[in-house]
Amino acid sequence: MPPATGGLGLGTEAGSLWAQVLADVPETARRDRGVYMARQATAAAAAREPDHAVEIARTVATIAVETRSARMRRELATLERAMRPWHDAPVGRDLAEILAPLTEGS
């Protein structure tokens, strides 16, 4: 079972575990990789690493648009909630811009 996303204040540890999980997920499993990467981004946000979360989200958003994955969209919505503390900061605006193509197509 993949790691949690930091709900117990373990965001840093969860981020590290997600990196290990992703190392074993083949590039051809795009939907699974995208979902796991979105969870890794949420763990980064929980670890108070918003820049890293947005960096990961950039790749996930591209995969989500290309695959039209509802699961990935749900995970990105979870990331959005985790990033609320930075909503008005430049990193929060970057995330909104990155995720805009997902809401435009809905």
PDB file of N, CA and C in Angstrom:
ATOM      1  N   MET A   1       0.840  -1.179   0.000  1.00  0.00           N
ATOM      2  CA  MET A   1       0.000   0.000   0.000  1.00  0.00           C
ATOM      3  C   MET A   1       0.885   1.243   0.000  1.00  0.00           C
ATOM      4  N   PRO A   2       0.614   2.222  -0.892  1.00  0.00           N
ATOM      5  CA  PRO A   2       1.408   3.440  -0.924  1.00  0.00           C
ATOM      6  C   PRO A   2       1.264   4.222   0.382  1.00  0.00           C
ATOM      7  N   PRO A   3       2.238   5.087   0.681  1.00  0.00           N
ATOM      8  CA  PRO A   3       2.228   5.829   1.936  1.00  0.00           C
ATOM      9  C   PRO A   3       1.124   6.863   2.008  1.00  0.00           C
ATOM     10  N   ALA A   4       0.819   7.283   3.235  1.00  0.00           N
ATOM     11  CA  ALA A   4      -0.141   8.357   3.462  1.00  0.00           C
ATOM     12  C   ALA A   4       0.477   9.668   2.997  1.00  0.00           C
ATOM     13  N   THR A   5      -0.341  10.717   2.965  1.00  0.00           N
ATOM     14  CA  THR A   5       0.151  11.999   2.469  1.00  0.00           C
ATOM     15  C   THR A   5       0.459  12.986   3.564  1.00  0.00           C
ATOM     16  N   GLY A   6       0.699  12.524   4.764  1.00  0.00           N
ATOM     17  CA  GLY A   6       1.131  13.448   5.785  1.00  0.00           C
ATOM     18  C   GLY A   6       0.038  13.904   6.707  1.00  0.00           C
ATOM     19  N   GLY A   7      -1.076  13.222   6.772  1.00  0.00           N
ATOM     20  CA  GLY A   7      -2.179  13.616   7.624  1.00  0.00           C
ATOM     21  C   GLY A   7      -1.820  13.653   9.098  1.00  0.00           C
ATOM     22  N   LEU A   8      -0.760  12.975   9.509  1.00  0.00           N
ATOM     23  CA  LEU A   8      -0.341  12.970  10.909  1.00  0.00           C
ATOM     24  C   LEU A   8       0.870  13.861  11.124  1.00  0.00           C
ATOM     25  N   GLY A   9       1.079  14.821  10.218  1.00  0.00           N
ATOM     26  CA  GLY A   9       2.228  15.689  10.345  1.00  0.00           C
ATOM     27  C   GLY A   9       3.517  15.044   9.870  1.00  0.00           C
ATOM     28  N   LEU A  10       3.418  14.052   9.042  1.00  0.00           N
ATOM     29  CA  LEU A  10       4.580  13.321   8.553  1.00  0.00           C
ATOM     30  C   LEU A  10       4.824  13.604   7.073  1.00  0.00           C
ATOM     31  N   GLY A  11       4.582  14.837   6.661  1.00  0.00           N
ATOM     32  CA  GLY A  11       4.701  15.192   5.250  1.00  0.00           C
ATOM     33  C   GLY A  11       6.071  14.910   4.658  1.00  0.00           C
ATOM     34  N   THR A  12       7.117  15.213   5.393  1.00  0.00           N
ATOM     35  CA  THR A  12       8.470  14.982   4.882  1.00  0.00           C
ATOM     36  C   THR A  12       8.719  13.503   4.652  1.00  0.00           C
ATOM     37  N   GLU A  13       8.334  12.692   5.637  1.00  0.00           N
ATOM     38  CA  GLU A  13       8.523  11.247   5.496  1.00  0.00           C
ATOM     39  C   GLU A  13       7.671  10.695   4.366  1.00  0.00           C
ATOM     40  N   ALA A  14       6.450  11.180   4.252  1.00  0.00           N
ATOM     41  CA  ALA A  14       5.570  10.718   3.183  1.00  0.00           C
ATOM     42  C   ALA A  14       6.143  11.087   1.816  1.00  0.00           C
ATOM     43  N   GLY A  15       6.690  12.282   1.701  1.00  0.00           N
ATOM     44  CA  GLY A  15       7.290  12.696   0.430  1.00  0.00           C
ATOM     45  C   GLY A  15       8.430  11.784   0.026  1.00  0.00           C
ATOM     46  N   SER A  16       9.250  11.402   0.984  1.00  0.00           N
ATOM     47  CA  SER A  16      10.357  10.497   0.721  1.00  0.00           C
ATOM     48  C   SER A  16       9.850   9.120   0.291  1.00  0.00           C
ATOM     49  N   LEU A  17       8.815   8.647   0.967  1.00  0.00           N
ATOM     50  CA  LEU A  17       8.242   7.346   0.601  1.00  0.00           C
ATOM     51  C   LEU A  17       7.612   7.384  -0.782  1.00  0.00           C
ATOM     52  N   TRP A  18       6.946   8.498  -1.118  1.00  0.00           N
ATOM     53  CA  TRP A  18       6.365   8.603  -2.461  1.00  0.00           C
ATOM     54  C   TRP A  18       7.457   8.555  -3.520  1.00  0.00           C
ATOM     55  N   ALA A  19       8.593   9.169  -3.249  1.00  0.00           N
ATOM     56  CA  ALA A  19       9.714   9.120  -4.200  1.00  0.00           C
ATOM     57  C   ALA A  19      10.155   7.679  -4.422  1.00  0.00           C
ATOM     58  N   GLN A  20      10.185   6.888  -3.353  1.00  0.00           N
ATOM     59  CA  GLN A  20      10.553   5.470  -3.477  1.00  0.00           C
ATOM     60  C   GLN A  20       9.516   4.704  -4.289  1.00  0.00           C
ATOM     61  N   VAL A  21       8.249   4.956  -4.020  1.00  0.00           N
ATOM     62  CA  VAL A  21       7.169   4.289  -4.761  1.00  0.00           C
ATOM     63  C   VAL A  21       7.276   4.633  -6.245  1.00  0.00           C
ATOM     64  N   LEU A  22       7.461   5.917  -6.536  1.00  0.00           N
ATOM     65  CA  LEU A  22       7.506   6.359  -7.933  1.00  0.00           C
ATOM     66  C   LEU A  22       8.696   5.771  -8.682  1.00  0.00           C
ATOM     67  N   ALA A  23       9.769   5.472  -7.974  1.00  0.00           N
ATOM     68  CA  ALA A  23      10.933   4.867  -8.623  1.00  0.00           C
ATOM     69  C   ALA A  23      10.594   3.487  -9.183  1.00  0.00           C
ATOM     70  N   ASP A  24       9.575   2.835  -8.612  1.00  0.00           N
ATOM     71  CA  ASP A  24       9.181   1.495  -9.056  1.00  0.00           C
ATOM     72  C   ASP A  24       8.004   1.482 -10.029  1.00  0.00           C
ATOM     73  N   VAL A  25       7.376   2.640 -10.266  1.00  0.00           N
ATOM     74  CA  VAL A  25       6.222   2.702 -11.164  1.00  0.00           C
ATOM     75  C   VAL A  25       6.734   3.010 -12.572  1.00  0.00           C
ATOM     76  N   PRO A  26       6.446   2.139 -13.527  1.00  0.00           N
ATOM     77  CA  PRO A  26       6.960   2.362 -14.884  1.00  0.00           C
ATOM     78  C   PRO A  26       6.376   3.628 -15.520  1.00  0.00           C
ATOM     79  N   GLU A  27       7.184   4.248 -16.360  1.00  0.00           N
ATOM     80  CA  GLU A  27       6.755   5.459 -17.072  1.00  0.00           C
ATOM     81  C   GLU A  27       5.485   5.196 -17.898  1.00  0.00           C
ATOM     82  N   THR A  28       5.285   3.961 -18.331  1.00  0.00           N
ATOM     83  CA  THR A  28       4.120   3.626 -19.152  1.00  0.00           C
ATOM     84  C   THR A  28       2.819   3.623 -18.352  1.00  0.00           C
ATOM     85  N   ALA A  29       2.901   3.562 -17.039  1.00  0.00           N
ATOM     86  CA  ALA A  29       1.712   3.585 -16.171  1.00  0.00           C
ATOM     87  C   ALA A  29       1.407   5.042 -15.817  1.00  0.00           C
ATOM     88  N   ARG A  30       1.110   5.844 -16.839  1.00  0.00           N
ATOM     89  CA  ARG A  30       0.979   7.285 -16.674  1.00  0.00           C
ATOM     90  C   ARG A  30      -0.090   7.687 -15.664  1.00  0.00           C
ATOM     91  N   ARG A  31      -1.238   7.042 -15.721  1.00  0.00           N
ATOM     92  CA  ARG A  31      -2.316   7.417 -14.793  1.00  0.00           C
ATOM     93  C   ARG A  31      -1.917   7.152 -13.347  1.00  0.00           C
ATOM     94  N   ASP A  32      -1.363   5.980 -13.090  1.00  0.00           N
ATOM     95  CA  ASP A  32      -0.922   5.670 -11.729  1.00  0.00           C
ATOM     96  C   ASP A  32       0.188   6.622 -11.287  1.00  0.00           C
ATOM     97  N   ARG A  33       1.159   6.859 -12.172  1.00  0.00           N
ATOM     98  CA  ARG A  33       2.251   7.793 -11.839  1.00  0.00           C
ATOM     99  C   ARG A  33       1.688   9.170 -11.512  1.00  0.00           C
ATOM    100  N   GLY A  34       0.743   9.623 -12.312  1.00  0.00           N
ATOM    101  CA  GLY A  34       0.160  10.945 -12.083  1.00  0.00           C
ATOM    102  C   GLY A  34      -0.545  11.033 -10.739  1.00  0.00           C
ATOM    103  N   VAL A  35      -1.307  10.006 -10.402  1.00  0.00           N
ATOM    104  CA  VAL A  35      -2.013   9.975  -9.110  1.00  0.00           C
ATOM    105  C   VAL A  35      -1.002   9.974  -7.967  1.00  0.00           C
ATOM    106  N   TYR A  36       0.011   9.136  -8.085  1.00  0.00           N
ATOM    107  CA  TYR A  36       1.016   9.056  -7.021  1.00  0.00           C
ATOM    108  C   TYR A  36       1.800  10.355  -6.910  1.00  0.00           C
ATOM    109  N   MET A  37       2.103  10.978  -8.043  1.00  0.00           N
ATOM    110  CA  MET A  37       2.819  12.245  -8.010  1.00  0.00           C
ATOM    111  C   MET A  37       1.961  13.338  -7.366  1.00  0.00           C
ATOM    112  N   ALA A  38       0.662  13.319  -7.637  1.00  0.00           N
ATOM    113  CA  ALA A  38      -0.226  14.299  -7.006  1.00  0.00           C
ATOM    114  C   ALA A  38      -0.219  14.110  -5.495  1.00  0.00           C
ATOM    115  N   ARG A  39      -0.197  12.862  -5.057  1.00  0.00           N
ATOM    116  CA  ARG A  39      -0.129  12.586  -3.618  1.00  0.00           C
ATOM    117  C   ARG A  39       1.220  13.024  -3.057  1.00  0.00           C
ATOM    118  N   GLN A  40       2.284  12.852  -3.838  1.00  0.00           N
ATOM    119  CA  GLN A  40       3.604  13.317  -3.410  1.00  0.00           C
ATOM    120  C   GLN A  40       3.591  14.843  -3.271  1.00  0.00           C
ATOM    121  N   ALA A  41       2.934  15.526  -4.189  1.00  0.00           N
ATOM    122  CA  ALA A  41       2.836  16.991  -4.114  1.00  0.00           C
ATOM    123  C   ALA A  41       2.070  17.418  -2.865  1.00  0.00           C
ATOM    124  N   THR A  42       1.013  16.699  -2.536  1.00  0.00           N
ATOM    125  CA  THR A  42       0.241  17.000  -1.325  1.00  0.00           C
ATOM    126  C   THR A  42       1.108  16.783  -0.088  1.00  0.00           C
ATOM    127  N   ALA A  43       1.931  15.744  -0.105  1.00  0.00           N
ATOM    128  CA  ALA A  43       2.853  15.513   1.011  1.00  0.00           C
ATOM    129  C   ALA A  43       3.858  16.655   1.124  1.00  0.00           C
ATOM    130  N   ALA A  44       4.314  17.169  -0.009  1.00  0.00           N
ATOM    131  CA  ALA A  44       5.243  18.307   0.016  1.00  0.00           C
ATOM    132  C   ALA A  44       4.563  19.533   0.625  1.00  0.00           C
ATOM    133  N   ALA A  45       3.312  19.755   0.275  1.00  0.00           N
ATOM    134  CA  ALA A  45       2.576  20.878   0.864  1.00  0.00           C
ATOM    135  C   ALA A  45       2.427  20.687   2.371  1.00  0.00           C
ATOM    136  N   ALA A  46       2.137  19.462   2.785  1.00  0.00           N
ATOM    137  CA  ALA A  46       1.995  19.161   4.216  1.00  0.00           C
ATOM    138  C   ALA A  46       3.319  19.357   4.953  1.00  0.00           C
ATOM    139  N   ALA A  47       4.430  19.171   4.252  1.00  0.00           N
ATOM    140  CA  ALA A  47       5.755  19.365   4.833  1.00  0.00           C
ATOM    141  C   ALA A  47       6.189  20.832   4.735  1.00  0.00           C
ATOM    142  N   ARG A  48       5.266  21.686   4.312  1.00  0.00           N
ATOM    143  CA  ARG A  48       5.518  23.113   4.158  1.00  0.00           C
ATOM    144  C   ARG A  48       6.605  23.389   3.112  1.00  0.00           C
ATOM    145  N   GLU A  49       6.499  22.651   2.011  1.00  0.00           N
ATOM    146  CA  GLU A  49       7.394  22.828   0.866  1.00  0.00           C
ATOM    147  C   GLU A  49       6.548  23.158  -0.364  1.00  0.00           C
ATOM    148  N   PRO A  50       5.895  24.327  -0.360  1.00  0.00           N
ATOM    149  CA  PRO A  50       4.961  24.650  -1.443  1.00  0.00           C
ATOM    150  C   PRO A  50       5.615  24.745  -2.815  1.00  0.00           C
ATOM    151  N   ASP A  51       6.852  25.219  -2.888  1.00  0.00           N
ATOM    152  CA  ASP A  51       7.518  25.312  -4.193  1.00  0.00           C
ATOM    153  C   ASP A  51       7.722  23.928  -4.805  1.00  0.00           C
ATOM    154  N   HIS A  52       8.097  22.969  -3.968  1.00  0.00           N
ATOM    155  CA  HIS A  52       8.279  21.595  -4.451  1.00  0.00           C
ATOM    156  C   HIS A  52       6.933  21.014  -4.878  1.00  0.00           C
ATOM    157  N   ALA A  53       5.887  21.295  -4.108  1.00  0.00           N
ATOM    158  CA  ALA A  53       4.541  20.807  -4.447  1.00  0.00           C
ATOM    159  C   ALA A  53       4.114  21.318  -5.823  1.00  0.00           C
ATOM    160  N   VAL A  54       4.365  22.586  -6.084  1.00  0.00           N
ATOM    161  CA  VAL A  54       3.965  23.177  -7.368  1.00  0.00           C
ATOM    162  C   VAL A  54       4.813  22.614  -8.503  1.00  0.00           C
ATOM    163  N   GLU A  55       6.071  22.383  -8.250  1.00  0.00           N
ATOM    164  CA  GLU A  55       6.943  21.784  -9.258  1.00  0.00           C
ATOM    165  C   GLU A  55       6.396  20.417  -9.695  1.00  0.00           C
ATOM    166  N   ILE A  56       5.990  19.613  -8.737  1.00  0.00           N
ATOM    167  CA  ILE A  56       5.415  18.297  -9.038  1.00  0.00           C
ATOM    168  C   ILE A  56       4.067  18.453  -9.742  1.00  0.00           C
ATOM    169  N   ALA A  57       3.260  19.383  -9.254  1.00  0.00           N
ATOM    170  CA  ALA A  57       1.915  19.597  -9.813  1.00  0.00           C
ATOM    171  C   ALA A  57       1.971  19.966 -11.292  1.00  0.00           C
ATOM    172  N   ARG A  58       3.009  20.647 -11.684  1.00  0.00           N
ATOM    173  CA  ARG A  58       3.148  21.047 -13.102  1.00  0.00           C
ATOM    174  C   ARG A  58       3.136  19.804 -14.003  1.00  0.00           C
ATOM    175  N   THR A  59       3.866  18.778 -13.630  1.00  0.00           N
ATOM    176  CA  THR A  59       3.905  17.533 -14.405  1.00  0.00           C
ATOM    177  C   THR A  59       2.572  16.802 -14.318  1.00  0.00           C
ATOM    178  N   VAL A  60       2.006  16.748 -13.120  1.00  0.00           N
ATOM    179  CA  VAL A  60       0.738  16.033 -12.917  1.00  0.00           C
ATOM    180  C   VAL A  60      -0.374  16.661 -13.741  1.00  0.00           C
ATOM    181  N   ALA A  61      -0.428  17.978 -13.765  1.00  0.00           N
ATOM    182  CA  ALA A  61      -1.491  18.659 -14.516  1.00  0.00           C
ATOM    183  C   ALA A  61      -1.417  18.319 -16.003  1.00  0.00           C
ATOM    184  N   THR A  62      -0.214  18.248 -16.528  1.00  0.00           N
ATOM    185  CA  THR A  62      -0.041  17.874 -17.945  1.00  0.00           C
ATOM    186  C   THR A  62      -0.571  16.467 -18.194  1.00  0.00           C
ATOM    187  N   ILE A  63      -0.207  15.541 -17.315  1.00  0.00           N
ATOM    188  CA  ILE A  63      -0.681  14.160 -17.454  1.00  0.00           C
ATOM    189  C   ILE A  63      -2.202  14.107 -17.311  1.00  0.00           C
ATOM    190  N   ALA A  64      -2.754  14.860 -16.373  1.00  0.00           N
ATOM    191  CA  ALA A  64      -4.205  14.850 -16.140  1.00  0.00           C
ATOM    192  C   ALA A  64      -4.964  15.361 -17.357  1.00  0.00           C
ATOM    193  N   VAL A  65      -4.454  16.400 -17.996  1.00  0.00           N
ATOM    194  CA  VAL A  65      -5.103  16.928 -19.202  1.00  0.00           C
ATOM    195  C   VAL A  65      -5.039  15.901 -20.323  1.00  0.00           C
ATOM    196  N   GLU A  66      -3.871  15.293 -20.508  1.00  0.00           N
ATOM    197  CA  GLU A  66      -3.693  14.327 -21.592  1.00  0.00           C
ATOM    198  C   GLU A  66      -4.505  13.054 -21.394  1.00  0.00           C
ATOM    199  N   THR A  67      -4.622  12.575 -20.157  1.00  0.00           N
ATOM    200  CA  THR A  67      -5.306  11.306 -19.908  1.00  0.00           C
ATOM    201  C   THR A  67      -6.767  11.474 -19.510  1.00  0.00           C
ATOM    202  N   ARG A  68      -7.153  12.697 -19.158  1.00  0.00           N
ATOM    203  CA  ARG A  68      -8.512  12.988 -18.686  1.00  0.00           C
ATOM    204  C   ARG A  68      -8.887  12.134 -17.472  1.00  0.00           C
ATOM    205  N   SER A  69      -7.922  11.916 -16.607  1.00  0.00           N
ATOM    206  CA  SER A  69      -8.105  11.062 -15.438  1.00  0.00           C
ATOM    207  C   SER A  69      -8.880  11.778 -14.331  1.00  0.00           C
ATOM    208  N   ALA A  70     -10.038  11.240 -13.998  1.00  0.00           N
ATOM    209  CA  ALA A  70     -10.850  11.797 -12.905  1.00  0.00           C
ATOM    210  C   ALA A  70     -10.156  11.593 -11.563  1.00  0.00           C
ATOM    211  N   ARG A  71      -9.477  10.473 -11.418  1.00  0.00           N
ATOM    212  CA  ARG A  71      -8.752  10.184 -10.178  1.00  0.00           C
ATOM    213  C   ARG A  71      -7.659  11.229  -9.938  1.00  0.00           C
ATOM    214  N   MET A  72      -6.946  11.568 -10.981  1.00  0.00           N
ATOM    215  CA  MET A  72      -5.886  12.562 -10.858  1.00  0.00           C
ATOM    216  C   MET A  72      -6.466  13.929 -10.513  1.00  0.00           C
ATOM    217  N   ARG A  73      -7.592  14.259 -11.129  1.00  0.00           N
ATOM    218  CA  ARG A  73      -8.252  15.541 -10.828  1.00  0.00           C
ATOM    219  C   ARG A  73      -8.649  15.607  -9.353  1.00  0.00           C
ATOM    220  N   ARG A  74      -9.142  14.498  -8.807  1.00  0.00           N
ATOM    221  CA  ARG A  74      -9.510  14.476  -7.378  1.00  0.00           C
ATOM    222  C   ARG A  74      -8.279  14.681  -6.505  1.00  0.00           C
ATOM    223  N   GLU A  75      -7.175  14.035  -6.871  1.00  0.00           N
ATOM    224  CA  GLU A  75      -5.940  14.198  -6.101  1.00  0.00           C
ATOM    225  C   GLU A  75      -5.418  15.634  -6.200  1.00  0.00           C
ATOM    226  N   LEU A  76      -5.563  16.251  -7.360  1.00  0.00           N
ATOM    227  CA  LEU A  76      -5.135  17.640  -7.511  1.00  0.00           C
ATOM    228  C   LEU A  76      -6.036  18.584  -6.711  1.00  0.00           C
ATOM    229  N   ALA A  77      -7.305  18.236  -6.573  1.00  0.00           N
ATOM    230  CA  ALA A  77      -8.202  19.032  -5.722  1.00  0.00           C
ATOM    231  C   ALA A  77      -7.755  18.937  -4.260  1.00  0.00           C
ATOM    232  N   THR A  78      -7.299  17.767  -3.852  1.00  0.00           N
ATOM    233  CA  THR A  78      -6.756  17.594  -2.502  1.00  0.00           C
ATOM    234  C   THR A  78      -5.506  18.456  -2.340  1.00  0.00           C
ATOM    235  N   LEU A  79      -4.666  18.488  -3.354  1.00  0.00           N
ATOM    236  CA  LEU A  79      -3.479  19.334  -3.318  1.00  0.00           C
ATOM    237  C   LEU A  79      -3.877  20.802  -3.184  1.00  0.00           C
ATOM    238  N   GLU A  80      -4.867  21.224  -3.942  1.00  0.00           N
ATOM    239  CA  GLU A  80      -5.328  22.615  -3.846  1.00  0.00           C
ATOM    240  C   GLU A  80      -5.707  22.973  -2.413  1.00  0.00           C
ATOM    241  N   ARG A  81      -6.428  22.079  -1.759  1.00  0.00           N
ATOM    242  CA  ARG A  81      -6.820  22.328  -0.357  1.00  0.00           C
ATOM    243  C   ARG A  81      -5.582  22.410   0.540  1.00  0.00           C
ATOM    244  N   ALA A  82      -4.617  21.531   0.314  1.00  0.00           N
ATOM    245  CA  ALA A  82      -3.397  21.535   1.128  1.00  0.00           C
ATOM    246  C   ALA A  82      -2.578  22.807   0.906  1.00  0.00           C
ATOM    247  N   MET A  83      -2.737  23.409  -0.253  1.00  0.00           N
ATOM    248  CA  MET A  83      -1.971  24.612  -0.593  1.00  0.00           C
ATOM    249  C   MET A  83      -2.681  25.909  -0.202  1.00  0.00           C
ATOM    250  N   ARG A  84      -3.834  25.831   0.434  1.00  0.00           N
ATOM    251  CA  ARG A  84      -4.573  27.046   0.816  1.00  0.00           C
ATOM    252  C   ARG A  84      -3.750  28.060   1.604  1.00  0.00           C
ATOM    253  N   PRO A  85      -2.851  27.636   2.506  1.00  0.00           N
ATOM    254  CA  PRO A  85      -2.067  28.650   3.229  1.00  0.00           C
ATOM    255  C   PRO A  85      -1.259  29.577   2.305  1.00  0.00           C
ATOM    256  N   TRP A  86      -0.980  29.146   1.100  1.00  0.00           N
ATOM    257  CA  TRP A  86      -0.185  29.931   0.159  1.00  0.00           C
ATOM    258  C   TRP A  86      -1.037  30.484  -0.980  1.00  0.00           C
ATOM    259  N   HIS A  87      -2.343  30.489  -0.806  1.00  0.00           N
ATOM    260  CA  HIS A  87      -3.273  30.900  -1.857  1.00  0.00           C
ATOM    261  C   HIS A  87      -2.926  32.274  -2.442  1.00  0.00           C
ATOM    262  N   ASP A  88      -2.622  33.234  -1.582  1.00  0.00           N
ATOM    263  CA  ASP A  88      -2.348  34.596  -2.045  1.00  0.00           C
ATOM    264  C   ASP A  88      -0.879  34.851  -2.367  1.00  0.00           C
ATOM    265  N   ALA A  89      -0.023  33.889  -2.115  1.00  0.00           N
ATOM    266  CA  ALA A  89       1.407  34.030  -2.403  1.00  0.00           C
ATOM    267  C   ALA A  89       1.667  33.713  -3.877  1.00  0.00           C
ATOM    268  N   PRO A  90       2.796  34.140  -4.400  1.00  0.00           N
ATOM    269  CA  PRO A  90       3.120  33.823  -5.800  1.00  0.00           C
ATOM    270  C   PRO A  90       3.042  32.327  -6.109  1.00  0.00           C
ATOM    271  N   VAL A  91       3.487  31.473  -5.184  1.00  0.00           N
ATOM    272  CA  VAL A  91       3.444  30.028  -5.417  1.00  0.00           C
ATOM    273  C   VAL A  91       1.992  29.543  -5.530  1.00  0.00           C
ATOM    274  N   GLY A  92       1.092  30.128  -4.770  1.00  0.00           N
ATOM    275  CA  GLY A  92      -0.327  29.773  -4.855  1.00  0.00           C
ATOM    276  C   GLY A  92      -0.933  30.197  -6.182  1.00  0.00           C
ATOM    277  N   ARG A  93      -0.534  31.366  -6.656  1.00  0.00           N
ATOM    278  CA  ARG A  93      -1.024  31.828  -7.961  1.00  0.00           C
ATOM    279  C   ARG A  93      -0.466  30.958  -9.084  1.00  0.00           C
ATOM    280  N   ASP A  94       0.796  30.516  -8.915  1.00  0.00           N
ATOM    281  CA  ASP A  94       1.381  29.598  -9.899  1.00  0.00           C
ATOM    282  C   ASP A  94       0.569  28.307  -9.971  1.00  0.00           C
ATOM    283  N   LEU A  95       0.197  27.780  -8.805  1.00  0.00           N
ATOM    284  CA  LEU A  95      -0.596  26.548  -8.784  1.00  0.00           C
ATOM    285  C   LEU A  95      -1.932  26.763  -9.479  1.00  0.00           C
ATOM    286  N   ALA A  96      -2.588  27.868  -9.197  1.00  0.00           N
ATOM    287  CA  ALA A  96      -3.882  28.151  -9.839  1.00  0.00           C
ATOM    288  C   ALA A  96      -3.730  28.204 -11.360  1.00  0.00           C
ATOM    289  N   GLU A  97      -2.652  28.805 -11.827  1.00  0.00           N
ATOM    290  CA  GLU A  97      -2.399  28.898 -13.269  1.00  0.00           C
ATOM    291  C   GLU A  97      -2.145  27.509 -13.868  1.00  0.00           C
ATOM    292  N   ILE A  98      -1.391  26.694 -13.153  1.00  0.00           N
ATOM    293  CA  ILE A  98      -1.074  25.338 -13.613  1.00  0.00           C
ATOM    294  C   ILE A  98      -2.338  24.490 -13.710  1.00  0.00           C
ATOM    295  N   LEU A  99      -3.247  24.652 -12.742  1.00  0.00           N
ATOM    296  CA  LEU A  99      -4.449  23.831 -12.700  1.00  0.00           C
ATOM    297  C   LEU A  99      -5.602  24.386 -13.542  1.00  0.00           C
ATOM    298  N   ALA A 100      -5.468  25.607 -14.030  1.00  0.00           N
ATOM    299  CA  ALA A 100      -6.540  26.234 -14.821  1.00  0.00           C
ATOM    300  C   ALA A 100      -7.000  25.388 -16.005  1.00  0.00           C
ATOM    301  N   PRO A 101      -6.115  24.782 -16.781  1.00  0.00           N
ATOM    302  CA  PRO A 101      -6.592  23.969 -17.917  1.00  0.00           C
ATOM    303  C   PRO A 101      -7.499  22.809 -17.480  1.00  0.00           C
ATOM    304  N   LEU A 102      -7.361  22.349 -16.255  1.00  0.00           N
ATOM    305  CA  LEU A 102      -8.202  21.247 -15.774  1.00  0.00           C
ATOM    306  C   LEU A 102      -9.619  21.726 -15.502  1.00  0.00           C
ATOM    307  N   THR A 103      -9.766  22.944 -15.021  1.00  0.00           N
ATOM    308  CA  THR A 103     -11.108  23.450 -14.729  1.00  0.00           C
ATOM    309  C   THR A 103     -11.778  23.988 -15.980  1.00  0.00           C
ATOM    310  N   GLU A 104     -10.988  24.439 -16.946  1.00  0.00           N
ATOM    311  CA  GLU A 104     -11.553  24.947 -18.195  1.00  0.00           C
ATOM    312  C   GLU A 104     -12.237  23.834 -18.982  1.00  0.00           C
ATOM    313  N   GLY A 105     -11.687  22.631 -18.915  1.00  0.00           N
ATOM    314  CA  GLY A 105     -12.236  21.520 -19.671  1.00  0.00           C
ATOM    315  C   GLY A 105     -13.389  20.822 -18.998  1.00  0.00           C
ATOM    316  N   SER A 106     -13.704  21.198 -17.738  1.00  0.00           N
ATOM    317  CA  SER A 106     -14.753  20.494 -16.986  1.00  0.00           C
ATOM    318  C   SER A 106     -16.114  21.012 -17.329  1.00  0.00           C
TER     319      SER A 106
END
